[in-house]
Each structure stands twice: as structure tokens, then as C-alpha cells.
Short mmCIF file of C-alpha atoms in Angstrom, two decimals:
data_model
loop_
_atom_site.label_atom_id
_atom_site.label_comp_id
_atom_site.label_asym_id
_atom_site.label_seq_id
_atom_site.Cartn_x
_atom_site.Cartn_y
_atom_site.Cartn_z
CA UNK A 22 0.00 0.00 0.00
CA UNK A 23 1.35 3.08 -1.26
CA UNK A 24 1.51 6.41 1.26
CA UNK A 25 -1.36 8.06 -0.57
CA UNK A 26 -3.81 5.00 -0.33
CA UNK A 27 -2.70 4.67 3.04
CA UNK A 28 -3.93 7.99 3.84
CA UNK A 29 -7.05 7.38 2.16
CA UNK A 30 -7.90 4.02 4.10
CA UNK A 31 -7.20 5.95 7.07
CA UNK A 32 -9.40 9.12 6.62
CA UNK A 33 -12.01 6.22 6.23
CA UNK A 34 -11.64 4.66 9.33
CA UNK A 35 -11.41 8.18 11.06
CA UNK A 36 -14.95 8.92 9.30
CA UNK A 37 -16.93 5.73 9.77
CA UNK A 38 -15.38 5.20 13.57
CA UNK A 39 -16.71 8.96 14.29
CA UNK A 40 -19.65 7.90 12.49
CA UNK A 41 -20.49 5.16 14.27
CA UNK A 42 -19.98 6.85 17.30
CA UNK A 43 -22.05 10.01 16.91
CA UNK A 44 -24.86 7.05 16.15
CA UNK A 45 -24.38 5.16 19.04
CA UNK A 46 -24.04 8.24 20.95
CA UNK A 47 -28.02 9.30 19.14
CA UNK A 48 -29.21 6.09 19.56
CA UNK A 49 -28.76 5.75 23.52
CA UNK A 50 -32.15 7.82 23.60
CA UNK A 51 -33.69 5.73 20.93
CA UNK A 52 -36.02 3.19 23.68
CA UNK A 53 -38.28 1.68 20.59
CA UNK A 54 -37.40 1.13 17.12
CA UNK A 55 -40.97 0.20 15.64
CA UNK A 56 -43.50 0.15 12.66
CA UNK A 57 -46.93 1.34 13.50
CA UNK A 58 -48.33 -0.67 10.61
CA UNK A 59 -47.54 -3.22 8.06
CA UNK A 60 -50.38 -2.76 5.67
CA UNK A 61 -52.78 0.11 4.95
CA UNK A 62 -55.35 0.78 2.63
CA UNK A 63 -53.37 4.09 1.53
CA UNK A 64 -49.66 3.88 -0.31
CA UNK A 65 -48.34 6.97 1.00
CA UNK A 66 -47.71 8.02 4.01
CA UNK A 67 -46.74 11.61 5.17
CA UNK A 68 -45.93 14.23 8.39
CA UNK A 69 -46.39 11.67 11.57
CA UNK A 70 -46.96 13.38 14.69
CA UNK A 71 -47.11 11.71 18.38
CA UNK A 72 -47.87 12.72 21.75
CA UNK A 73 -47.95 11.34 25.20
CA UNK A 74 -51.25 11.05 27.02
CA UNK A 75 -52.95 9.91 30.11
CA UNK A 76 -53.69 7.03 28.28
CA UNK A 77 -50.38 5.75 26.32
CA UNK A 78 -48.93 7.14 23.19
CA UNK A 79 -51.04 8.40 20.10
CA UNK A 80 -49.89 9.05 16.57
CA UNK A 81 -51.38 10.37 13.26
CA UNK A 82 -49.95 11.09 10.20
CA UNK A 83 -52.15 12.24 6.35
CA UNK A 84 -52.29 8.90 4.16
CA UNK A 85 -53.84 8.76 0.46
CA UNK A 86 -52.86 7.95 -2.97
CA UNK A 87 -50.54 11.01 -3.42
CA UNK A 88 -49.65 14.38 -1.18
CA UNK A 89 -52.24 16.81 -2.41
CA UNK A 90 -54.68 14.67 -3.94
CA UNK A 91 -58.37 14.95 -2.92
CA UNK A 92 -58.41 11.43 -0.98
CA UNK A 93 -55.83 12.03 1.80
CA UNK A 94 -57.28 11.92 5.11
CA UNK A 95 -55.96 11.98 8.73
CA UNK A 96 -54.77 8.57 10.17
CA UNK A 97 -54.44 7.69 14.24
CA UNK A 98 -53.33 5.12 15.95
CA UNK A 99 -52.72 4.43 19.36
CA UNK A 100 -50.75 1.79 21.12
CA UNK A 101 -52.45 0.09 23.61
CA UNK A 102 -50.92 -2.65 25.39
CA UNK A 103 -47.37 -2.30 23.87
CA UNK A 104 -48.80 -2.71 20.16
CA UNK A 105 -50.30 -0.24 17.90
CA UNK A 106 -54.23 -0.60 16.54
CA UNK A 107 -54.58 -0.81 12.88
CA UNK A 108 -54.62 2.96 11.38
CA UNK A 109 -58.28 4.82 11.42
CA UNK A 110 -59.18 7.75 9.43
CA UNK A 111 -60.59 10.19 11.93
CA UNK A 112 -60.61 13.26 9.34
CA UNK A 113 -60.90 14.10 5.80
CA UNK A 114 -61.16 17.22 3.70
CA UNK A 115 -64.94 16.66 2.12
CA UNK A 116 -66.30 20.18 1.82
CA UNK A 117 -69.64 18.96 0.37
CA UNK A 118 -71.44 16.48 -1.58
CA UNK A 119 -69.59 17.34 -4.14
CA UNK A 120 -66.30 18.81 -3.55
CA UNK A 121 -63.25 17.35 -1.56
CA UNK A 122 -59.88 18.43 -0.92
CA UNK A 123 -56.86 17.15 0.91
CA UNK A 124 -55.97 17.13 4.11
CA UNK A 125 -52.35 18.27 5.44
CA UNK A 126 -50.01 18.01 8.55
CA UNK A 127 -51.94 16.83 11.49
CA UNK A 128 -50.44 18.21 14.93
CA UNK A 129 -50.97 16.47 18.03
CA UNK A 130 -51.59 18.25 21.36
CA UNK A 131 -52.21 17.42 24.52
CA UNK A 132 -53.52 19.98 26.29
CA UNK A 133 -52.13 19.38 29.93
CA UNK A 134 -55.16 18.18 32.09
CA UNK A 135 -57.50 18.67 29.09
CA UNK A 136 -58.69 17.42 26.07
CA UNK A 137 -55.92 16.03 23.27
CA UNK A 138 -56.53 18.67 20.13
CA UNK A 139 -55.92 17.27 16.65
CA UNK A 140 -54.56 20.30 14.50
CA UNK A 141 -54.47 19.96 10.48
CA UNK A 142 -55.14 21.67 6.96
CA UNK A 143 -57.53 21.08 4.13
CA UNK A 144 -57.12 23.00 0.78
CA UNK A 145 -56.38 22.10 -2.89
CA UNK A 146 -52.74 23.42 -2.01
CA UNK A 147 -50.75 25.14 0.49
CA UNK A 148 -51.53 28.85 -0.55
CA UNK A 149 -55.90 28.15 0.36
CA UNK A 150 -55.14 26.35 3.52
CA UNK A 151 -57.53 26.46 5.62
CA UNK A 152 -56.91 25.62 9.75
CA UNK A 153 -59.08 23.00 11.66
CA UNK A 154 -59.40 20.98 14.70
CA UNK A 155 -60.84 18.02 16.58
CA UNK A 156 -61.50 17.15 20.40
CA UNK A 157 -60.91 13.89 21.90
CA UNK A 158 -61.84 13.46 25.63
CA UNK A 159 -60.87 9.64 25.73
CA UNK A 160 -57.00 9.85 24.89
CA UNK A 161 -57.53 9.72 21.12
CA UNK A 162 -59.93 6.69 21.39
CA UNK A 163 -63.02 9.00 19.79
CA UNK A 164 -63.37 12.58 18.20
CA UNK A 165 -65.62 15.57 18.05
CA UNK A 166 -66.81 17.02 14.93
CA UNK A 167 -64.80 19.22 12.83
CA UNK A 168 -63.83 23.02 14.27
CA UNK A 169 -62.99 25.59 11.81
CA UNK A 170 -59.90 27.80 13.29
CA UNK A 171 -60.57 31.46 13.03
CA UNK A 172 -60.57 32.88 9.55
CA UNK A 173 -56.68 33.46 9.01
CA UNK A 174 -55.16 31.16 11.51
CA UNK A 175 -53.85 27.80 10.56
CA UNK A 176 -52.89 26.00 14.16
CA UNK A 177 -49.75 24.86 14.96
CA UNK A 178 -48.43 23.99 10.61
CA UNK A 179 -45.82 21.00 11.79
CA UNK A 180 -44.80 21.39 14.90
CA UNK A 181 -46.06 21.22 18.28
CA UNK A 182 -46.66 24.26 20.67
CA UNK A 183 -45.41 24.71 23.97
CA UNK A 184 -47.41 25.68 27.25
CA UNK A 185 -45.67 28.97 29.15
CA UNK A 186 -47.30 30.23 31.88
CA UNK A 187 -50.41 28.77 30.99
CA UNK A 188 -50.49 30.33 27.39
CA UNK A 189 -50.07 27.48 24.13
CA UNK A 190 -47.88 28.89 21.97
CA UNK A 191 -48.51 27.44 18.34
CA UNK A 192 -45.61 28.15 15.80
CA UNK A 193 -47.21 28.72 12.51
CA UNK A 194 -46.48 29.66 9.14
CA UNK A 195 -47.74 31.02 5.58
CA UNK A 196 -46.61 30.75 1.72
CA UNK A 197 -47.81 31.84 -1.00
CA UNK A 198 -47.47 35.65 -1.66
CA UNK A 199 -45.18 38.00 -0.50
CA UNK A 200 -43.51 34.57 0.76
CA UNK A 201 -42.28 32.37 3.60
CA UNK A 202 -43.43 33.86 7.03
CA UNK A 203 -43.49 32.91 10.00
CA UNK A 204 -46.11 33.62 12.92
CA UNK A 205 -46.94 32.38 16.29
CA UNK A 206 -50.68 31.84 17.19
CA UNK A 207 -50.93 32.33 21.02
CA UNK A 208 -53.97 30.93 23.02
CA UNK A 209 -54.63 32.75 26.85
CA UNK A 210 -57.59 30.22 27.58
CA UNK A 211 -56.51 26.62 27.08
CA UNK A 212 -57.07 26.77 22.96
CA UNK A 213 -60.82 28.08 22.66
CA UNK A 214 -59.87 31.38 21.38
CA UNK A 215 -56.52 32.29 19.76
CA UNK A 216 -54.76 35.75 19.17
CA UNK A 217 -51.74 36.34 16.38
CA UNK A 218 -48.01 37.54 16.89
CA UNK A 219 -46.45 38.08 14.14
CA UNK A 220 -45.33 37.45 11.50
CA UNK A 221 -41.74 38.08 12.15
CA UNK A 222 -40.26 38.36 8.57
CA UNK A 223 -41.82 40.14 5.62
CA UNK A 224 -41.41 36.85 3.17
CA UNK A 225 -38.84 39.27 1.23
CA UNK A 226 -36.29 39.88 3.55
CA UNK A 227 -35.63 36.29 4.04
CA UNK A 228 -38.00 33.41 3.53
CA UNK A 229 -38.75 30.88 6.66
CA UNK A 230 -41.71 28.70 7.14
CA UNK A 231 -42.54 25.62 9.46
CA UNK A 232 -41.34 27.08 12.87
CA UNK A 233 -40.53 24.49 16.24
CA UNK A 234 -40.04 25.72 19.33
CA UNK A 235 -37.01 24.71 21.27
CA UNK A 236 -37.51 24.83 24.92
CA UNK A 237 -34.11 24.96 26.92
CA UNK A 238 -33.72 24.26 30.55
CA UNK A 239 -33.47 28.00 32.18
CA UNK A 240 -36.84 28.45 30.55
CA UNK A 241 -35.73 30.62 27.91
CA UNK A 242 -37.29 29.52 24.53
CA UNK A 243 -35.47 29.10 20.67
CA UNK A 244 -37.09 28.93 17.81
CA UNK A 245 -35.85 26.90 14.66
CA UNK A 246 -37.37 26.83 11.37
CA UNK A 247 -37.15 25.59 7.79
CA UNK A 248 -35.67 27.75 4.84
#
């Protein structure tokens, strides 16, 4: 082995030995490595969400032929003892008889000693979005009707919102014109009525969308964001 291939091999082993310990190091947190389902009636699957309730874990996700296409709907499942129930559609995006549209990134939220609150979209496409929400008062087991958000406010778009002093903060976003911006829909009275901040870039300046909120341990909190 000549001096230059030996270099090589050993840049190697440097990268997959630092590899393999930045993924041991990751997976140490990792306590389940799981499907939720082996077979659905849908082929694609898309934005999974989870949350912790009184109850045991409870996921959803949009499932359909295609992202955007009129027969996604809003899967849950929940795992009850230590194995997930087959995936049930709980929403959809049928406007009437006559028209449907999609359905788009369901949010889980546990509202801490409440209900859980299912967030998520319906609209042909991003830019007519429009925000709803159901109730479930039995850990996800059964649903309320649909609630339309108040005109302009979308819920929490991807990511879950954090409880501060009592008030959910929801981190939100919009596209379509002027462009990326993000918002944060704020809720004083345990998510009946909600009140906007933002947003806090024009769409021009620089173009963000699909906010999470990083909480760190001195209770100060970050926000991070796709571009």
C-alpha cells in the first residue's frame, strides 16, 4: 500500500469510527425502534406526529394515494398494550357532496389536564389552507366534529406548541405571496380562542416557514425553522 492509499484508508476509518460513534451516541435515547403498521389501505404516508397522554402514546400522520390529492385523510393510531391498533381515518377534507380536498399536517396536542386537540389543513394546495381541529376526551380513542380555526389562523403547521405560563404557543407559518413567514398563534384560555403575533419576517427579507419551538432548561425559549 502506497503512502497516498494509506492515507485514504485511514481518513475512512477516522470517518466511519466517528460515524459510528455520533450514532451510538443518538441512539442511547432511541427506547423503541418500531413500525406502527404493516399494511394500509393508503400507499403513501406523510408528516407523523405523536404525543404522550394519560392514556399511552397516540400518533397520526395524512395517508392517500398522493400528497395533495383529494383522498388524503388523517390517520391515528394508538398503542395500547405495547402494540399499535390498525390505522383509522378520523378526518378528511370533504367540503360537500360534491367537492373534496386534501388534508395536510396533522399536529398532536395534549392539552395538559385537558382534552388532546388534533390540528391539520384542508385545501387544494398550500396557498388556500384552511386551519381546523378536533376534540378527543378519551385519549384519542373517539373525536368531536370538525372546528374551523378562526378565519386566518392555521394551528400549529408542523410542529407542536409549547405551554408557558399557561399560554399554548402554536408556531405557525404562511406561503404563498409576499412569501415564507413565519407567525406564532398564542392561546390565553386553554385553545378556545386564539390571538396572532407576528409574523416576524416580511417573506422578502428572508424566507422561513414551518417554525418548532425549542424549549431549553433556564426556561428561555429558541425557535428553529425551515428555509
Amino acid at each position: 500500500m502506497n503512502k497516498q492509499r494509506f492515507y485514504l484508508v485511514l481518513v475512512l476509518l477516522i470517518t466511519f469510527t466517528s460515524a459510528e460513534a455520533q450514532l451510538s451516541k443518538w441512539q442511547q435515547g432511541v427506547l423503541v425502534d418500531e413500525f406502527i403498521y404493516d399494511t394500509a389501505s393508503f400507499p403513501q404516508a406523510h408528516s407523523a406526529t405523536i404525543v404522550e397522554t394519560p392514556a399511552g402514546l397516540v400518533a397520526a400522520w395524512f395517508g392517500g394515494t398522493r400528497e395533495g390529492n383529494p383522498d388524503v385523510e388523517i390517520y391515528v393510531s394508538r398503542l395500547v398494550n405495547n402494540k399499535w391498533t390498525p390505522p383509522v381515518s378520523v378526518a378528511d377534507g370533504r367540503i360537500n357532496d360534491t367537492l373534496r380536498k386534501a388534508t395536510y399536517n396533522p399536529v398532536l396536542f395534549q392539552v395538559p389536564g385537558g382534552d388532546l386537540f388534533l390540528f391539520y389543513k384542508i385545501g387544494n394546495r398550500v396557498a388556500d389552507w384552511k386551519g381546523f381541529m378536533k376534540r378527543s376526551k378519551d385519549n384519542g380513542l373517539t373525536w368531536s366534529e370538525r372546528i374551523s380555526l378562526q378565519e386566518g389562523f392555521l394551528g400549529p403547521i408542523k410542529n407542536k406548541p409549547e405551554v408557558v405560563k399557561g399560554k399554548i404557543i402554536a408556531p405557525s407559518s404562511l406561503e404563498g405571496n409576499p412569501g415564507w413567514r413565519v407567525h406564532f398563534e398564542v392561546s390565553d384560555d386553554r385553545g378556545e380562542t386564539w390571538r396572532k403575533v407576528g409574523p416576524i419576517n416580511s417573506g422578502t427579507d428572508y424566507t422561513i416557514i414551518q417554525p418548532s419551538i425549542l424549549k431549553h432548561k433556564v426556561g428561555k425559549l429558541q425557535m428553529l425553522a425551515r428555509i
